[in-house]
Coordinates of C-alpha atoms in Angstrom, one line a residue:
X1457 CA -12.7 -19.7 -8.5
X1458 CA -16.3 -19.6 -7.1
X1459 CA -18.6 -16.6 -7.8
X1460 CA -18.8 -15.9 -4.1
X1461 CA -15.0 -15.7 -3.8
X1462 CA -14.9 -13.4 -6.8
X1463 CA -17.5 -11.2 -5.2
X1464 CA -15.7 -11.1 -1.9
X1465 CA -12.4 -10.2 -3.5
X1466 CA -14.0 -7.5 -5.5
X1467 CA -15.8 -5.8 -2.6
X1468 CA -13.0 -6.3 -0.1
X1469 CA -10.7 -4.2 -2.4
X1470 CA -13.3 -1.4 -2.5
X1471 CA -13.4 -1.3 1.3
X1472 CA -9.7 -1.5 1.8
X1473 CA -9.3 1.7 -0.3
X1474 CA -10.2 3.6 2.9
X1475 CA -7.7 5.4 5.0
X1476 CA -7.0 8.3 7.2
X1477 CA -10.1 10.5 6.7
X1478 CA -12.4 8.4 8.9
X1479 CA -12.5 9.8 12.4
X1480 CA -12.0 7.8 15.5
X1481 CA -15.8 7.8 16.2
X1482 CA -17.0 6.7 12.7
X1483 CA -15.9 3.0 12.6
X1484 CA -18.6 1.8 14.9
X1485 CA -21.3 3.4 12.8
X1486 CA -19.9 2.1 9.6
X1487 CA -19.6 -1.4 11.1
X1488 CA -23.3 -1.3 12.1
X1489 CA -24.3 -0.1 8.7
X1490 CA -22.2 -2.9 7.1
X1491 CA -23.8 -5.5 9.4
X1492 CA -27.3 -4.4 8.5
X1493 CA -26.4 -4.7 4.8
X1494 CA -24.9 -8.2 5.4
X1495 CA -28.1 -9.3 7.0
X1496 CA -29.9 -8.7 3.7
X1497 CA -27.6 -11.1 1.8
X1498 CA -29.4 -14.3 1.0
X1499 CA -26.8 -16.4 -0.8
X1500 CA -25.1 -18.4 1.9
X1501 CA -21.6 -18.1 0.5
X1502 CA -21.8 -14.4 -0.1
X1503 CA -23.4 -14.0 3.3
X1504 CA -20.4 -15.7 4.9
X1505 CA -17.9 -13.4 3.1
X1506 CA -20.0 -10.3 4.0
X1507 CA -20.2 -11.1 7.7
X1508 CA -16.6 -12.3 7.6
X1509 CA -15.4 -8.9 6.5
X1510 CA -17.6 -7.2 9.0
X1511 CA -16.0 -9.3 11.7
X1512 CA -12.6 -8.5 10.4
X1513 CA -13.4 -4.8 10.7
X1514 CA -14.4 -5.4 14.3
X1515 CA -11.2 -7.3 15.0
X1516 CA -9.1 -4.7 13.3
X1517 CA -10.6 -2.0 15.6
X1518 CA -10.0 -4.1 18.7
X1519 CA -13.5 -5.6 19.2
X1520 CA -12.6 -9.3 19.0
X1521 CA -15.5 -10.3 21.2
X1522 CA -17.9 -8.5 18.8
X1523 CA -16.1 -10.1 15.8
X1524 CA -16.8 -13.6 17.2
X1525 CA -20.4 -12.8 18.0
X1526 CA -20.8 -11.6 14.4
X1527 CA -19.5 -14.9 13.0
X1528 CA -21.4 -17.2 15.4
X1529 CA -24.9 -17.2 13.7
X1530 CA -23.3 -17.7 10.2
X1531 CA -21.1 -20.5 11.6
X1532 CA -24.0 -22.2 13.3
X1533 CA -26.1 -22.0 10.1
X1534 CA -23.3 -23.6 8.1
X1535 CA -22.7 -26.4 10.6
X1536 CA -26.4 -27.2 10.6
X1537 CA -26.3 -28.1 6.9
X1538 CA -26.1 -31.7 5.9
X1539 CA -22.5 -32.9 5.5
X1540 CA -23.3 -33.9 2.0
X1541 CA -24.2 -30.3 1.1
X1542 CA -21.2 -28.8 -0.9
X1543 CA -21.8 -25.3 0.4
X1544 CA -21.3 -26.4 3.9
X1545 CA -17.6 -27.1 3.4
X1546 CA -17.1 -23.9 1.3
X1547 CA -18.7 -21.7 4.0
X1548 CA -16.8 -23.3 6.8
X1549 CA -13.5 -22.9 5.0
X1550 CA -14.3 -19.2 4.5
X1551 CA -15.3 -18.7 8.1
X1552 CA -12.1 -20.4 9.4
X1553 CA -10.0 -17.6 8.0
X1554 CA -12.1 -14.9 9.8
X1555 CA -12.2 -16.9 13.0
X1556 CA -8.4 -16.8 13.0
X1557 CA -8.4 -13.1 12.3
X1558 CA -10.7 -12.6 15.2
X1559 CA -8.3 -14.4 17.5
X1560 CA -10.0 -17.8 17.7
X1561 CA -7.3 -20.0 16.0
X1562 CA -8.5 -23.1 17.8
X1563 CA -12.1 -22.6 16.6
X1564 CA -10.8 -21.9 13.1
X1565 CA -8.9 -25.2 13.0
X1566 CA -12.0 -27.1 14.4
X1567 CA -14.1 -25.9 11.5
X1568 CA -11.6 -27.6 9.2
X1569 CA -11.8 -30.9 10.9
X1570 CA -13.7 -33.7 9.3
X1571 CA -13.1 -32.9 5.7
X1572 CA -12.7 -35.9 3.4
X1573 CA -9.2 -35.0 2.3
X1574 CA -6.6 -32.9 4.3
X1575 CA -5.6 -31.4 0.9
X1576 CA -9.1 -29.8 0.7
X1577 CA -8.2 -27.6 3.6
X1578 CA -4.6 -26.8 2.7
X1579 CA -5.4 -23.3 1.5
X1580 CA -7.6 -22.2 4.4
X1581 CA -5.2 -23.7 6.9
X1582 CA -2.5 -21.5 5.4
X1583 CA -4.7 -18.5 6.0
X1584 CA -5.2 -19.6 9.6
X1585 CA -1.4 -19.7 10.1
X1586 CA -1.0 -16.3 8.4
X1587 CA -3.6 -14.8 10.8
X1588 CA -1.6 -16.2 13.7
X1589 CA 1.6 -14.8 12.2
X1590 CA -0.1 -11.3 11.9
X1591 CA -1.1 -11.6 15.5
X1592 CA 2.6 -12.4 16.3
X1593 CA 1.6 -15.9 17.6
X1594 CA 4.6 -17.4 15.8
X1595 CA 4.5 -20.6 17.9
X1596 CA 0.9 -21.2 17.0
X1597 CA 1.5 -20.3 13.4
X1598 CA 4.4 -22.8 13.2
X1599 CA 2.2 -25.6 14.7
X1600 CA -0.6 -24.9 12.2
X1601 CA 1.9 -24.8 9.3
X1602 CA 3.3 -28.2 10.3
X1603 CA -0.3 -29.7 10.3
X1604 CA -0.8 -28.6 6.7
X1605 CA -0.8 -31.6 4.3
X1606 CA 0.5 -29.6 1.4
X1607 CA 4.3 -28.9 1.7
X1608 CA 4.0 -26.0 -0.6
X1609 CA 1.5 -24.2 1.7
X1610 CA 3.7 -25.1 4.7
X1611 CA 6.6 -23.4 3.0
X1612 CA 4.5 -20.3 2.2
X1613 CA 3.4 -20.2 5.9
X1614 CA 7.1 -20.0 7.0
X1615 CA 7.8 -17.6 4.2
X1616 CA 5.1 -15.3 5.6
X1617 CA 6.5 -15.7 9.1
X1618 CA 10.0 -14.8 7.9
X1619 CA 8.6 -11.6 6.3
X1620 CA 6.7 -10.5 9.4
X1621 CA 9.6 -11.2 11.8
X1622 CA 12.1 -9.4 9.6
X1623 CA 9.8 -6.4 9.3
X1624 CA 9.7 -6.4 13.1
X1625 CA 13.5 -6.5 13.3
X1626 CA 13.6 -10.1 14.7
X1627 CA 16.6 -11.2 12.6
X1628 CA 17.0 -14.5 14.5
X1629 CA 13.4 -15.4 14.3
X1630 CA 13.2 -14.6 10.6
X1631 CA 16.2 -16.8 9.9
X1632 CA 14.8 -19.7 11.9
X1633 CA 11.5 -19.4 9.9
X1634 CA 13.4 -19.2 6.6
X1635 CA 15.4 -22.3 7.5
X1636 CA 12.2 -24.3 7.9
X1637 CA 11.4 -23.7 4.2
X1638 CA 12.2 -26.9 2.3
X1639 CA 11.5 -25.8 -1.3
X1640 CA 12.6 -23.1 -3.6
X1641 CA 11.0 -20.3 -1.6
X1642 CA 13.9 -20.3 0.9
X1643 CA 16.2 -18.2 -1.4
X1644 CA 13.4 -15.7 -1.9
X1645 CA 12.6 -15.6 1.8
X1646 CA 16.3 -14.8 2.6
X1647 CA 16.1 -12.0 0.0
X1648 CA 13.1 -10.4 1.6
X1649 CA 14.6 -10.9 5.1
X1650 CA 17.6 -9.0 3.8
X1651 CA 15.4 -6.3 2.4
X1652 CA 13.5 -5.7 5.6
X1653 CA 16.6 -5.8 7.8
X1654 CA 18.3 -3.3 5.4
X1655 CA 15.3 -1.0 5.6
X1656 CA 15.5 -1.2 9.4
X1657 CA 19.1 -0.1 9.4
X1658 CA 20.9 -3.5 9.8
X1659 CA 22.9 -3.1 6.6
X1660 CA 25.7 -5.5 7.5
X1661 CA 23.3 -8.3 8.5
X1662 CA 21.3 -7.7 5.4
X1663 CA 24.3 -8.1 3.2
X1664 CA 25.3 -11.4 4.7
X1665 CA 21.7 -12.8 4.3
X1666 CA 21.4 -11.5 0.7
X1667 CA 24.7 -13.2 -0.1
X1668 CA 23.3 -16.5 1.3
X1669 CA 20.1 -16.0 -0.7
X1670 CA 22.0 -15.3 -3.9
X1671 CA 24.0 -18.6 -3.6
X1672 CA 20.8 -20.6 -3.2
X1673 CA 19.0 -18.7 -6.0
X1674 CA 21.8 -19.4 -8.5
X1675 CA 21.5 -23.1 -7.8
X1676 CA 17.8 -23.4 -8.6
X1677 CA 17.2 -25.4 -11.7
X1678 CA 13.7 -24.2 -12.5
X1679 CA 14.0 -20.9 -14.5
X1680 CA 10.8 -19.4 -13.1
X1681 CA 11.8 -20.2 -9.5
X1682 CA 15.3 -18.8 -10.1
X1683 CA 14.0 -15.5 -11.5
X1684 CA 11.6 -15.0 -8.6
X1685 CA 14.3 -15.8 -6.0
X1686 CA 16.9 -13.5 -7.7
X1687 CA 14.4 -10.7 -7.8
X1688 CA 13.9 -10.9 -4.0
X1689 CA 17.7 -11.1 -3.5
X1690 CA 18.2 -8.0 -5.6
X1691 CA 15.8 -6.1 -3.3
X1692 CA 17.8 -7.3 -0.3
X1693 CA 21.1 -6.2 -1.9
X1694 CA 19.7 -2.7 -2.8
X1695 CA 18.2 -2.2 0.7
X1696 CA 21.6 -3.2 2.3
X1697 CA 23.3 -0.4 0.3
X1698 CA 24.9 -2.7 -2.3
X1699 CA 23.5 -0.8 -5.3
X1700 CA 26.3 -1.8 -7.7
X1701 CA 26.1 -5.5 -6.8
X1702 CA 22.3 -5.3 -7.1
X1703 CA 22.6 -4.0 -10.6
X1704 CA 25.1 -6.7 -11.5
X1705 CA 22.6 -9.3 -10.2
X1706 CA 19.9 -7.8 -12.4
X1707 CA 22.0 -9.0 -15.4
X1708 CA 21.4 -12.6 -14.2
X1709 CA 17.6 -12.2 -14.8
X1710 CA 16.7 -13.7 -18.2
X1711 CA 13.2 -12.1 -18.6
X1712 CA 12.8 -8.4 -19.3
X1713 CA 9.6 -8.3 -17.2
X1714 CA 11.6 -9.5 -14.2
X1715 CA 14.2 -6.8 -14.8
X1716 CA 11.9 -3.9 -15.2
X1717 CA 10.0 -4.8 -12.0
X1718 CA 13.0 -5.2 -9.8
X1719 CA 14.7 -2.1 -11.1
X1720 CA 11.9 -0.1 -9.5
X1721 CA 13.1 -1.4 -6.1
X1722 CA 16.7 -0.6 -6.9
X1723 CA 15.7 2.9 -7.9
X1724 CA 13.8 3.4 -4.7
X1725 CA 16.9 2.4 -2.7
X1726 CA 18.9 4.9 -4.7
X1727 CA 16.5 7.7 -3.9
X1728 CA 16.7 6.8 -0.2
X1729 CA 20.5 7.0 -0.4
X1730 CA 20.3 10.5 -2.0
X1731 CA 21.4 9.3 -5.4
X1732 CA 18.6 11.0 -7.4
X1733 CA 20.7 10.9 -10.7
X1734 CA 21.3 7.2 -10.3
X1735 CA 17.7 6.5 -9.5
X1736 CA 16.6 8.5 -12.6
X1737 CA 19.0 6.5 -14.8
X1738 CA 17.7 3.2 -13.3
X1739 CA 14.1 4.2 -13.9
X1740 CA 14.9 5.1 -17.5
X1741 CA 16.0 1.5 -18.1
X1742 CA 12.9 0.1 -16.4
X1743 CA 10.7 2.3 -18.5
X1744 CA 12.5 1.4 -21.7
X1745 CA 11.9 -2.3 -20.9
X1746 CA 8.3 -1.6 -20.0
X1747 CA 7.6 0.1 -23.4
X1748 CA 8.5 -3.2 -25.1
X1749 CA 6.3 -5.2 -22.8
X1750 CA 3.3 -6.6 -24.6
X1751 CA 1.1 -7.2 -21.6
X1752 CA -0.7 -4.0 -21.0
X1753 CA -1.1 -4.2 -17.2
X1754 CA 2.6 -5.0 -16.7
X1755 CA 3.7 -2.2 -19.0
X1756 CA 1.4 0.5 -17.4
X1757 CA 2.2 -0.7 -13.9
X1758 CA 5.9 -0.2 -14.2
X1759 CA 5.5 3.1 -16.0
X1760 CA 3.0 4.4 -13.4
X1761 CA 5.2 3.4 -10.5
X1762 CA 8.3 4.9 -12.2
X1763 CA 6.3 8.1 -12.6
X1764 CA 5.4 8.1 -8.9
X1765 CA 9.0 7.8 -7.9
X1766 CA 10.0 10.6 -10.3
X1767 CA 7.3 12.9 -8.8
X1768 CA 8.4 12.0 -5.3
X1769 CA 12.0 12.8 -6.3
X1770 CA 11.0 16.2 -7.7
X1771 CA 11.2 15.2 -11.4
X1772 CA 7.7 16.5 -12.2
X1773 CA 8.4 17.1 -15.9
X1774 CA 9.4 13.5 -16.5
X1775 CA 6.6 12.3 -14.3
X1776 CA 4.0 14.2 -16.3
X1777 CA 5.3 12.8 -19.6
X1778 CA 5.0 9.2 -18.3
X1779 CA 1.5 10.0 -17.0
X1780 CA 0.5 11.2 -20.4
X1781 CA 1.8 7.9 -21.9
X1782 CA -0.2 5.8 -19.4
X1783 CA -3.6 7.5 -19.5
X1784 CA -5.0 6.5 -22.8
X1785 CA -4.1 2.8 -22.7
X1786 CA -5.3 2.7 -19.0
X1787 CA -8.7 4.1 -20.1
X1788 CA -8.9 1.3 -22.8
X1789 CA -8.3 -1.5 -20.3
X1790 CA -11.3 -3.7 -19.5
X1791 CA -13.0 -3.1 -16.1
X1792 CA -11.5 -5.2 -13.3
X1793 CA -9.0 -5.3 -10.6
X1794 CA -6.1 -4.8 -12.9
X1795 CA -7.6 -1.5 -14.2
X1796 CA -8.3 -0.6 -10.6
X1797 CA -4.7 -1.1 -9.7
X1798 CA -3.5 1.1 -12.5
X1799 CA -5.9 3.9 -11.7
X1800 CA -4.9 3.7 -8.0
X1801 CA -1.4 4.5 -9.1
X1802 CA -2.7 7.3 -11.4
X1803 CA -4.6 8.8 -8.5
X1804 CA -1.5 8.7 -6.3
X1805 CA 0.6 10.3 -9.0
X1806 CA -1.9 13.1 -9.8
X1807 CA -2.1 13.8 -6.1
X1808 CA 1.7 14.1 -5.9
X1809 CA 1.6 16.4 -8.9
X1810 CA -0.9 18.7 -7.1
X1811 CA -4.0 18.0 -9.3
X1812 CA -6.6 17.2 -6.6
X1813 CA -9.5 17.2 -9.0
X1814 CA -7.8 14.7 -11.4
X1815 CA -6.8 12.5 -8.5
X1816 CA -10.4 12.4 -7.3
X1817 CA -11.6 11.4 -10.9
X1818 CA -8.9 8.7 -11.1
X1819 CA -10.0 7.3 -7.7
X1820 CA -13.5 7.1 -8.9
X1821 CA -12.5 5.3 -12.0
X1822 CA -10.6 2.8 -9.9
X1823 CA -13.6 2.1 -7.8
X1824 CA -16.0 2.0 -10.8
X1825 CA -13.8 -0.5 -12.6
X1826 CA -14.7 -3.0 -9.8
X1827 CA -18.4 -2.9 -10.5
X1828 CA -18.2 -5.8 -13.1
X1829 CA -14.9 -7.4 -11.8
X1830 CA -14.7 -10.7 -13.7
X1831 CA -11.4 -11.9 -12.6
X1832 CA -10.2 -14.2 -9.8
X1833 CA -7.1 -12.6 -8.4
X1834 CA -4.7 -12.9 -5.5
X1835 CA -5.5 -11.3 -2.2
X1836 CA -2.0 -9.7 -2.1
X1837 CA -2.7 -7.8 -5.3
X1838 CA -6.0 -6.6 -3.8
X1839 CA -4.2 -5.3 -0.7
X1840 CA -1.4 -3.7 -2.7
X1841 CA -3.9 -1.8 -4.9
X1842 CA -5.9 -0.8 -1.8
X1843 CA -3.0 0.5 0.1
X1844 CA -1.9 2.5 -3.0
X1845 CA -5.1 4.5 -2.8
X1846 CA -5.6 4.5 0.9
X1847 CA -2.3 6.2 1.6
X1848 CA -3.3 9.3 -0.4
X1849 CA -7.1 9.2 -0.6
X1850 CA -9.4 9.2 2.4
X1851 CA -12.2 6.8 3.0
X1852 CA -14.9 9.2 1.9
X1853 CA -14.9 8.0 -1.7
X1854 CA -14.9 4.3 -0.8
X1855 CA -17.8 4.8 1.7
X1856 CA -19.8 6.8 -0.8
X1857 CA -19.2 4.3 -3.5
X1858 CA -20.2 1.4 -1.2
X1859 CA -23.5 3.1 -0.3
X1860 CA -24.4 3.4 -4.0
X1861 CA -24.2 -0.3 -4.5
X1862 CA -27.5 -2.2 -4.9
X1863 CA -25.9 -5.5 -4.0
X1864 CA -26.1 -5.7 -0.2
X1865 CA -23.0 -7.9 -0.1
X1866 CA -21.0 -5.3 -1.9
X1867 CA -22.3 -2.6 0.4
X1868 CA -21.6 -4.6 3.5
X1869 CA -18.0 -5.5 2.6
X1870 CA -17.3 -2.1 1.2
X1871 CA -18.3 -0.3 4.4
X1872 CA -16.6 -2.8 6.6
X1873 CA -13.5 -2.6 4.4
X1874 CA -13.5 1.2 4.9
X1875 CA -12.9 0.5 8.6
X1876 CA -10.2 -2.1 7.8
X1877 CA -8.4 0.3 5.5
X1878 CA -8.4 2.9 8.3
X1879 CA -7.1 0.5 10.8
X1880 CA -4.3 -0.8 8.5
X1881 CA -3.2 2.7 7.6
X1882 CA -2.4 3.3 11.3
X1883 CA -5.1 5.8 12.0
X1884 CA -7.9 3.6 13.2
X1885 CA -8.5 2.4 16.7
X1886 CA -6.0 4.7 18.3
X1887 CA -5.3 4.2 22.0
X1888 CA -7.2 6.4 24.4
X1889 CA -4.6 8.4 26.5
X1890 CA -5.1 8.9 30.2
X1891 CA -4.1 12.6 29.8
X1892 CA -4.8 14.8 26.8
X1893 CA -2.2 15.8 24.2
X1894 CA -1.7 19.4 23.3
X1895 CA -0.2 19.9 19.8
X1896 CA 1.3 23.1 18.4
X1897 CA 2.6 23.5 14.9
X1898 CA 5.3 25.8 13.6
X1899 CA 5.9 26.4 9.9
X1900 CA 9.1 27.6 8.2
X1901 CA 9.2 28.5 4.5
X1902 CA 12.5 28.5 2.6
X1903 CA 13.2 28.9 -1.1
X1904 CA 16.5 28.3 -2.9
X1905 CA 17.3 31.8 -4.3
X1906 CA 17.0 33.6 -1.0
X1907 CA 15.2 36.6 -2.6
X1908 CA 12.0 36.0 -0.6
X1909 CA 10.0 35.0 -3.7
X1910 CA 9.1 31.6 -5.0
X1911 CA 10.1 32.1 -8.6
X1912 CA 8.9 30.1 -11.6
X1913 CA 10.9 26.9 -11.8
X1914 CA 12.0 26.9 -8.1
X1915 CA 11.1 24.4 -5.4
X1916 CA 10.6 25.6 -1.8
X1917 CA 10.6 23.5 1.3
X1918 CA 8.0 24.0 4.1
X1919 CA 9.2 22.6 7.4
X1920 CA 6.3 21.7 9.7
X1921 CA 7.4 21.1 13.3
X1922 CA 4.8 19.5 15.5
X1923 CA 5.3 19.8 19.3
X1924 CA 3.3 18.0 22.0
X1925 CA 3.1 20.3 25.0
X1926 CA 0.4 18.3 26.7
X1927 CA 0.7 15.7 29.5
X1928 CA -0.5 12.8 27.3
X1929 CA 0.8 11.2 24.1
X1930 CA -0.6 12.1 20.7
X1931 CA -1.6 9.3 18.3
X1932 CA -2.0 9.0 14.6
X1933 CA -0.7 12.5 14.0
X1934 CA -0.9 13.7 10.3
X1935 CA 0.2 16.9 8.6
X1936 CA -2.5 18.0 6.1
X1937 CA -1.7 20.8 3.6
X1938 CA -5.0 22.6 2.8
X1939 CA -4.7 24.3 -0.6
X1940 CA -6.2 27.5 -1.6
X1941 CA -5.6 29.1 -5.0
X1942 CA -2.4 27.3 -6.0
X1943 CA -2.5 27.6 -9.7
X1944 CA 0.9 26.9 -11.1
X1945 CA 2.1 25.3 -7.9
X1946 CA 2.8 21.7 -7.1
X1947 CA 2.3 20.7 -3.4
X1948 CA 3.0 17.3 -1.9
X1949 CA 0.3 15.5 -0.1
X1950 CA -0.4 14.7 3.5
X1951 CA 2.5 13.3 5.6
X1952 CA 2.0 10.8 8.5
X1953 CA 3.9 11.4 11.7
X1954 CA 2.3 8.8 14.0
X1955 CA 2.8 9.0 17.7
X1956 CA 4.3 12.1 19.4
X1957 CA 5.2 11.7 23.1
X1958 CA 4.7 14.5 25.6
X1959 CA 7.6 17.0 25.2
X1960 CA 8.6 15.6 21.9
X1961 CA 8.8 17.6 18.6
X1962 CA 8.8 16.1 15.1
X1963 CA 9.5 17.9 11.9
X1964 CA 8.2 16.9 8.5
X1965 CA 9.1 18.6 5.2
X1966 CA 6.6 19.4 2.4
X1967 CA 7.8 20.3 -1.1
X1968 CA 6.2 23.2 -3.0
X1969 CA 7.3 23.7 -6.6
X1970 CA 6.4 26.6 -8.9
X1971 CA 5.9 25.7 -12.5
X1972 CA 6.7 27.9 -15.5
X1973 CA 3.1 28.9 -15.6
X1974 CA 2.9 30.4 -12.1
X1975 CA 1.8 34.1 -12.0
X1976 CA 3.1 36.9 -9.8
X1977 CA 0.8 37.1 -6.8
X1978 CA 0.3 36.4 -3.2
X1979 CA -0.2 32.7 -2.5
X1980 CA -2.1 31.6 0.6
X1981 CA -2.7 28.2 2.0
X1982 CA -2.9 26.5 5.4
X1983 CA -1.4 23.6 7.3
X1984 CA -3.6 21.5 9.5
X1985 CA -2.3 18.9 12.0
X1986 CA -4.8 16.2 12.9
X1987 CA -4.6 13.8 15.8
X1988 CA -6.4 10.5 16.1
X1989 CA -8.3 11.4 19.3
X1990 CA -9.2 14.9 18.2
X1991 CA -6.4 16.8 19.9
X1992 CA -5.6 18.7 16.8
X1993 CA -3.2 21.6 16.6
X1994 CA -4.5 25.1 15.7
X1995 CA -4.4 25.7 12.0
X1996 CA -1.4 27.6 10.6
X1997 CA -1.8 29.9 7.6
X1998 CA 1.1 30.5 5.3
X1999 CA 1.5 33.5 2.9
X2000 CA 4.3 34.0 0.4
X2001 CA 4.9 35.8 -2.9
X2002 CA 5.3 34.0 -6.2
X2003 CA 6.9 35.5 -9.2
X2004 CA 6.2 34.7 -12.8
X2005 CA 8.8 33.6 -15.3
X2006 CA 10.8 36.5 -16.6
X2007 CA 12.6 36.1 -19.9
X2008 CA 16.1 37.5 -19.9
X2009 CA 16.4 41.0 -21.3
X2010 CA 19.0 41.1 -24.1
X2011 CA 20.8 44.3 -25.1
X2012 CA 23.2 44.9 -27.9
X2013 CA 26.3 46.4 -26.3
X2014 CA 27.7 47.6 -29.6
X2015 CA 28.3 46.8 -33.2
X2016 CA 31.7 46.4 -34.7
X2017 CA 32.1 46.4 -38.5
X2018 CA 35.4 45.0 -39.8
X2019 CA 36.8 44.5 -43.2
X2020 CA 39.8 45.2 -45.3
X2021 CA 40.6 47.9 -47.8

């Protein structure tokens, strides 16, 4: 992989770590700052990547015209190079992807014309079709896929289409795309279609599709292809509510690595069905397999994700034990994307466990591990790691890190990526309503004993009801717990609500657990409700009493001495 691509992948991940903390007014300023940094990049390939990510940020925030204007000078400079110049082709292939993202698929395909071998452009042509799919131009994506000279990339293009259509609930479209796959990816595509349909509530349809995928997967001769397809089918079975069948199918997997990874998906489905005990048991099997895994990243990834599920399910004690087992080997990993991915999981986990300071440190470690990224890695891994942090951490850290970088390409792509992360998290580029929203929040506190105290070892529920009493819709609504002195308490993180229509009310629950170390005192914290256009609800303060652990008082009721004679 070229050095410029490695640089791009590294700095794109940094930027994608951004999320909900960037306000609706900030993206334009960040994009301008990123463009200024990109202007200082002298290497032509890195310059293409830097301006490409800037244009992607513009496109993601709705400024497609601006995105194309950003790309034009770099595109003109590349096309002016002699056709014998190797960098000309490399830069044009890079720019084709960003042209498609900006909405100019025809222009993207034109940049790929004239190459000596159609095979040379098979990969960038796939990215063009993927961009068309993401824009829901399925007809155009299909035409681009059919032009691809590499059948494997054609199959992957239809695979991507099937994913997208299934996520959108388009069962028929997803099945049509899956049917166009000629190779081994068809079985896996059906598995993922089943998963997304099951997630969307179509359990019956998901079961039928998973069964079809299972039949195809079993017939695959190549062991690696079969394992991959079976893993996707198992996810579809679990999402369709067939937990027992999914666990039976797990037994068909020959590699422990495949088993431990897919068991995470089965456990997640069990949590969603309310079977916490079953999920915990499934996770214990996954962790046991992980402990025997030699490859450090695979081992820590499964253990970290299992710990996250346990924390989300209220099993904080088990989650903390796994965290302790993960930390030391994670610290010993060499810098790079894999280490960043592990520390992204650690940051999310520590945030779930209520340790904000430790979560911030872990986020910083994730970012710092990219400074000397030596590996060429897949873009989907980059986006997975980015989303893991962006969901729970704001963009502030990513922006600050980017501004510290001496490499202008890193700075440009990091800042632009902060905007991309915000947009992909659902909080960027919110629509502007014709009438304002007016949000009000109501908070109800309940604890299990009913004595009015949150006792050590108890878990309380805080129900936050957000009502929109204004004439206009509210967008990108988020519930943000603002902690005060919460020593001995574990509070879950922010919760996204999304759009709230006029007259609508939405309730989100926040868990608050008291550890055995909690003291007897008055606890105070606040709930903030933020809206994408600034129509925030007034802050709500919450006070309650906590009570320390009290050892049972034992008394001797009496002594009886017995004996004969």
